[in-house]
């Protein structure tokens, strides 16, 4: 026999297990806030924007289609040069950074802007000033290496990297909101699980629900009288002969 669960039953479960739901939700909020503000270190991002321009000679003042295609191909090539050991090693040496090339490379992201001849160098660091310094130095060393390797000077810095004022990571609001939702879902799941596993009889409705027995009547229960009765029974449990 399948039991039909009504909305009222869900509301009763929510109210009955409200402490469990609230406890898990509040715990999730406190833990996530503690991690976000006191455990996870803030990480700053700084970026510089570069443009790959074609070499012009003589009276040329316009772009041809094949020149644009070549410039876009160069952008992809330059991405690899930026991430190369040669460029990164020189930046590490210039700024006296205490890290290897592999570790340093993980802090750098090169974004190729679609349908353009531009690229963005993004650097992450726990120190905002150092993040900007690294981004600008990468752009400088990169332009030097392109000039040395390809014997052309076609890199233009559109935007220099500025010192960020706000951390990019962690996103504290997102973490706390996500943790709140997870805590709420966990609390609801735990509440329904406890309700499902709890087969004790607490109300007249439970008798009909779990035992399938139709009640003929209900005897009122006086909690205060019951307490007195238990105390009276306990007192009368001592034989009178021992008190005389």
Short mmCIF file of C-alpha atoms in Angstrom, two decimals:
data_model
loop_
_atom_site.label_atom_id
_atom_site.label_comp_id
_atom_site.label_asym_id
_atom_site.label_seq_id
_atom_site.Cartn_x
_atom_site.Cartn_y
_atom_site.Cartn_z
CA UNK A 1 0.00 0.00 0.00
CA UNK A 2 1.60 3.27 -1.15
CA UNK A 3 1.16 6.21 1.14
CA UNK A 4 0.15 9.50 -0.35
CA UNK A 5 2.35 12.31 0.94
CA UNK A 6 0.67 15.68 0.98
CA UNK A 7 2.17 19.14 1.14
CA UNK A 8 1.08 19.32 4.75
CA UNK A 9 3.29 16.32 5.54
CA UNK A 10 6.33 18.05 4.06
CA UNK A 11 5.61 21.19 6.04
CA UNK A 12 5.29 19.13 9.22
CA UNK A 13 8.65 17.50 8.52
CA UNK A 14 10.30 20.87 7.92
CA UNK A 15 8.92 22.20 11.18
CA UNK A 16 9.69 19.06 13.14
CA UNK A 17 13.29 18.86 11.89
CA UNK A 18 13.90 22.59 11.70
CA UNK A 19 16.77 22.44 14.17
CA UNK A 20 18.63 19.94 11.99
CA UNK A 21 18.09 22.02 8.85
CA UNK A 22 19.11 25.29 10.51
CA UNK A 23 22.13 23.75 12.23
CA UNK A 24 23.57 22.31 9.03
CA UNK A 25 22.88 25.49 7.05
CA UNK A 26 24.44 27.78 9.65
CA UNK A 27 27.41 25.43 10.03
CA UNK A 28 28.00 25.54 6.26
CA UNK A 29 27.86 29.36 6.28
CA UNK A 30 30.30 29.67 9.17
CA UNK A 31 32.76 27.14 7.75
CA UNK A 32 32.74 28.69 4.28
CA UNK A 33 33.11 32.21 5.68
CA UNK A 34 35.98 31.08 7.89
CA UNK A 35 37.77 29.45 4.97
CA UNK A 36 37.19 32.43 2.67
CA UNK A 37 38.35 35.13 5.08
CA UNK A 38 40.94 33.41 7.26
CA UNK A 39 42.33 30.36 5.45
CA UNK A 40 42.36 30.98 1.69
CA UNK A 41 44.96 33.55 0.67
CA UNK A 42 43.76 36.36 -1.63
CA UNK A 43 45.08 36.16 -5.19
CA UNK A 44 45.34 39.26 -7.38
CA UNK A 45 45.23 39.49 -11.16
CA UNK A 46 46.88 42.08 -13.36
CA UNK A 47 46.87 42.15 -17.15
CA UNK A 48 48.49 43.94 -20.06
CA UNK A 49 47.03 44.20 -23.56
CA UNK A 50 49.28 43.84 -26.62
CA UNK A 51 48.65 44.30 -30.32
CA UNK A 52 50.47 42.58 -33.18
CA UNK A 53 50.81 45.08 -36.00
CA UNK A 54 52.10 44.44 -39.50
CA UNK A 55 55.28 45.99 -40.79
CA UNK A 56 54.56 48.84 -43.22
CA UNK A 57 56.97 50.17 -45.82
CA UNK A 58 56.93 53.10 -48.20
CA UNK A 59 53.56 54.66 -48.88
CA UNK A 60 51.44 51.75 -47.55
CA UNK A 61 48.69 53.09 -45.33
CA UNK A 62 46.10 50.33 -45.53
CA UNK A 63 45.72 46.72 -44.48
CA UNK A 64 45.34 43.93 -46.98
CA UNK A 65 43.36 40.81 -46.16
CA UNK A 66 46.42 38.55 -46.32
CA UNK A 67 48.26 40.90 -43.95
CA UNK A 68 45.47 40.51 -41.39
CA UNK A 69 45.55 36.71 -41.72
CA UNK A 70 49.32 36.71 -41.22
CA UNK A 71 48.97 38.93 -38.15
CA UNK A 72 46.44 36.54 -36.61
CA UNK A 73 48.78 33.63 -37.26
CA UNK A 74 51.56 35.56 -35.57
CA UNK A 75 49.35 36.05 -32.52
CA UNK A 76 49.15 32.27 -32.09
CA UNK A 77 52.90 31.98 -32.55
CA UNK A 78 53.55 34.75 -30.05
CA UNK A 79 51.43 32.99 -27.46
CA UNK A 80 53.92 30.13 -27.49
CA UNK A 81 56.85 32.53 -27.29
CA UNK A 82 55.38 34.22 -24.20
CA UNK A 83 55.10 30.84 -22.48
CA UNK A 84 58.57 29.77 -23.60
CA UNK A 85 61.35 28.95 -21.18
CA UNK A 86 63.52 31.69 -22.69
CA UNK A 87 61.08 34.51 -21.95
CA UNK A 88 60.01 33.26 -18.53
CA UNK A 89 63.58 32.61 -17.39
CA UNK A 90 64.57 36.18 -18.23
CA UNK A 91 61.56 37.59 -16.36
CA UNK A 92 62.41 35.46 -13.32
CA UNK A 93 65.99 36.73 -13.46
CA UNK A 94 64.99 40.37 -13.98
CA UNK A 95 62.62 40.40 -11.00
CA UNK A 96 64.62 38.00 -8.78
CA UNK A 97 61.63 35.69 -8.39
CA UNK A 98 62.18 32.67 -6.19
CA UNK A 99 60.46 30.06 -8.35
CA UNK A 100 61.10 27.73 -11.25
CA UNK A 101 59.89 28.14 -14.82
CA UNK A 102 57.21 25.45 -14.43
CA UNK A 103 55.75 27.02 -11.30
CA UNK A 104 55.96 30.49 -12.86
CA UNK A 105 54.18 29.37 -16.03
CA UNK A 106 51.14 28.31 -13.97
CA UNK A 107 50.66 31.94 -12.88
CA UNK A 108 50.43 33.23 -16.45
CA UNK A 109 47.49 33.08 -18.85
CA UNK A 110 47.59 34.31 -22.44
CA UNK A 111 44.20 35.18 -23.91
CA UNK A 112 43.86 35.60 -27.65
CA UNK A 113 41.06 38.04 -28.40
CA UNK A 114 38.90 36.58 -31.16
CA UNK A 115 38.61 38.42 -34.48
CA UNK A 116 41.43 40.76 -33.46
CA UNK A 117 45.20 40.94 -33.63
CA UNK A 118 45.48 41.49 -29.89
CA UNK A 119 46.41 39.34 -26.93
CA UNK A 120 46.10 39.75 -23.20
CA UNK A 121 48.71 38.61 -20.69
CA UNK A 122 47.15 37.89 -17.29
CA UNK A 123 49.31 37.27 -14.22
CA UNK A 124 48.17 35.94 -10.84
CA UNK A 125 50.05 36.63 -7.63
CA UNK A 126 49.36 37.03 -3.93
CA UNK A 127 51.14 40.40 -4.07
CA UNK A 128 49.18 42.94 -6.20
CA UNK A 129 52.25 45.06 -6.96
CA UNK A 130 54.23 42.03 -8.03
CA UNK A 131 51.39 40.85 -10.28
CA UNK A 132 51.48 44.14 -12.22
CA UNK A 133 55.27 44.19 -12.29
CA UNK A 134 55.45 40.67 -13.70
CA UNK A 135 52.84 41.34 -16.40
CA UNK A 136 54.65 44.46 -17.62
CA UNK A 137 58.04 42.75 -17.56
CA UNK A 138 56.73 39.81 -19.56
CA UNK A 139 55.48 42.22 -22.22
CA UNK A 140 58.87 43.96 -22.30
CA UNK A 141 60.94 40.76 -22.53
CA UNK A 142 58.52 39.27 -25.05
CA UNK A 143 58.88 42.27 -27.38
CA UNK A 144 62.66 42.02 -27.11
CA UNK A 145 62.67 38.31 -27.96
CA UNK A 146 60.36 38.78 -30.95
CA UNK A 147 62.69 41.48 -32.25
CA UNK A 148 65.71 39.21 -31.75
CA UNK A 149 64.19 36.02 -33.16
CA UNK A 150 62.11 37.37 -36.03
CA UNK A 151 64.00 40.63 -36.64
CA UNK A 152 60.81 42.67 -36.60
CA UNK A 153 59.36 45.16 -34.16
CA UNK A 154 55.62 44.76 -34.42
CA UNK A 155 54.51 44.53 -30.78
CA UNK A 156 52.61 47.48 -29.35
CA UNK A 157 51.48 47.74 -25.74
CA UNK A 158 47.90 48.99 -25.73
CA UNK A 159 47.31 48.85 -21.96
CA UNK A 160 50.00 48.52 -19.33
CA UNK A 161 49.28 46.41 -16.28
CA UNK A 162 47.94 48.33 -13.29
CA UNK A 163 48.18 47.38 -9.63
CA UNK A 164 44.88 45.66 -8.72
CA UNK A 165 43.04 46.89 -5.66
CA UNK A 166 40.69 43.94 -5.16
CA UNK A 167 41.59 40.23 -5.15
CA UNK A 168 40.31 38.11 -8.00
CA UNK A 169 40.27 34.98 -5.85
CA UNK A 170 38.70 33.64 -3.77
CA UNK A 171 35.22 34.80 -4.70
CA UNK A 172 33.98 34.95 -1.13
CA UNK A 173 30.35 35.73 -1.95
CA UNK A 174 30.13 32.85 -4.42
CA UNK A 175 31.73 30.43 -1.96
CA UNK A 176 29.39 31.42 0.88
CA UNK A 177 26.27 31.29 -1.33
CA UNK A 178 27.26 27.88 -2.70
CA UNK A 179 28.01 26.58 0.80
CA UNK A 180 24.66 27.90 2.06
CA UNK A 181 22.79 26.04 -0.67
CA UNK A 182 24.76 22.86 -0.02
CA UNK A 183 24.15 23.16 3.72
CA UNK A 184 20.43 23.69 3.15
CA UNK A 185 20.21 20.73 0.79
CA UNK A 186 22.20 18.60 3.23
CA UNK A 187 19.93 19.67 6.08
CA UNK A 188 16.78 18.82 4.11
CA UNK A 189 18.20 15.46 3.08
CA UNK A 190 19.16 14.66 6.67
CA UNK A 191 15.75 15.76 7.93
CA UNK A 192 13.90 13.51 5.48
CA UNK A 193 16.29 10.63 6.15
CA UNK A 194 15.77 10.88 9.90
CA UNK A 195 12.02 11.09 9.38
CA UNK A 196 12.11 8.04 7.11
CA UNK A 197 14.13 5.99 9.61
CA UNK A 198 12.03 7.10 12.59
CA UNK A 199 9.26 4.51 12.93
CA UNK A 200 8.20 5.33 16.49
CA UNK A 201 4.55 6.08 17.22
CA UNK A 202 4.09 9.63 18.45
CA UNK A 203 0.61 10.72 17.35
CA UNK A 204 -2.78 9.10 16.72
CA UNK A 205 -2.20 9.63 13.02
CA UNK A 206 0.98 7.54 13.24
CA UNK A 207 -1.07 4.58 14.47
CA UNK A 208 -3.23 4.64 11.37
CA UNK A 209 -0.28 5.50 9.14
CA UNK A 210 2.16 2.81 10.23
CA UNK A 211 -0.07 0.08 11.70
CA UNK A 212 -3.11 0.46 9.48
CA UNK A 213 -5.40 0.34 12.52
CA UNK A 214 -8.45 2.55 12.68
CA UNK A 215 -8.71 4.33 16.03
CA UNK A 216 -11.94 4.14 17.98
CA UNK A 217 -10.94 6.88 20.38
CA UNK A 218 -8.09 8.72 22.07
CA UNK A 219 -7.42 9.03 25.81
CA UNK A 220 -6.06 12.49 26.70
CA UNK A 221 -2.60 12.52 28.26
CA UNK A 222 -1.81 14.88 31.13
CA UNK A 223 1.94 15.19 31.31
CA UNK A 224 1.99 16.79 34.76
CA UNK A 225 -0.28 14.14 36.23
CA UNK A 226 1.85 11.43 34.68
CA UNK A 227 4.96 12.87 36.31
CA UNK A 228 3.25 12.82 39.71
CA UNK A 229 2.03 9.30 39.10
CA UNK A 230 5.51 8.07 38.26
CA UNK A 231 6.88 9.71 41.39
CA UNK A 232 4.06 8.20 43.48
CA UNK A 233 4.66 4.72 42.09
CA UNK A 234 8.35 5.05 42.69
CA UNK A 235 7.74 6.10 46.29
CA UNK A 236 5.30 3.27 46.91
CA UNK A 237 7.79 0.84 45.54
CA UNK A 238 9.60 0.89 48.89
CA UNK A 239 8.09 -1.72 51.30
CA UNK A 240 6.28 -0.11 54.23
CA UNK A 241 7.73 -2.72 56.57
CA UNK A 242 11.23 -1.25 56.06
CA UNK A 243 10.10 2.21 57.14
CA UNK A 244 8.59 1.03 60.47
#
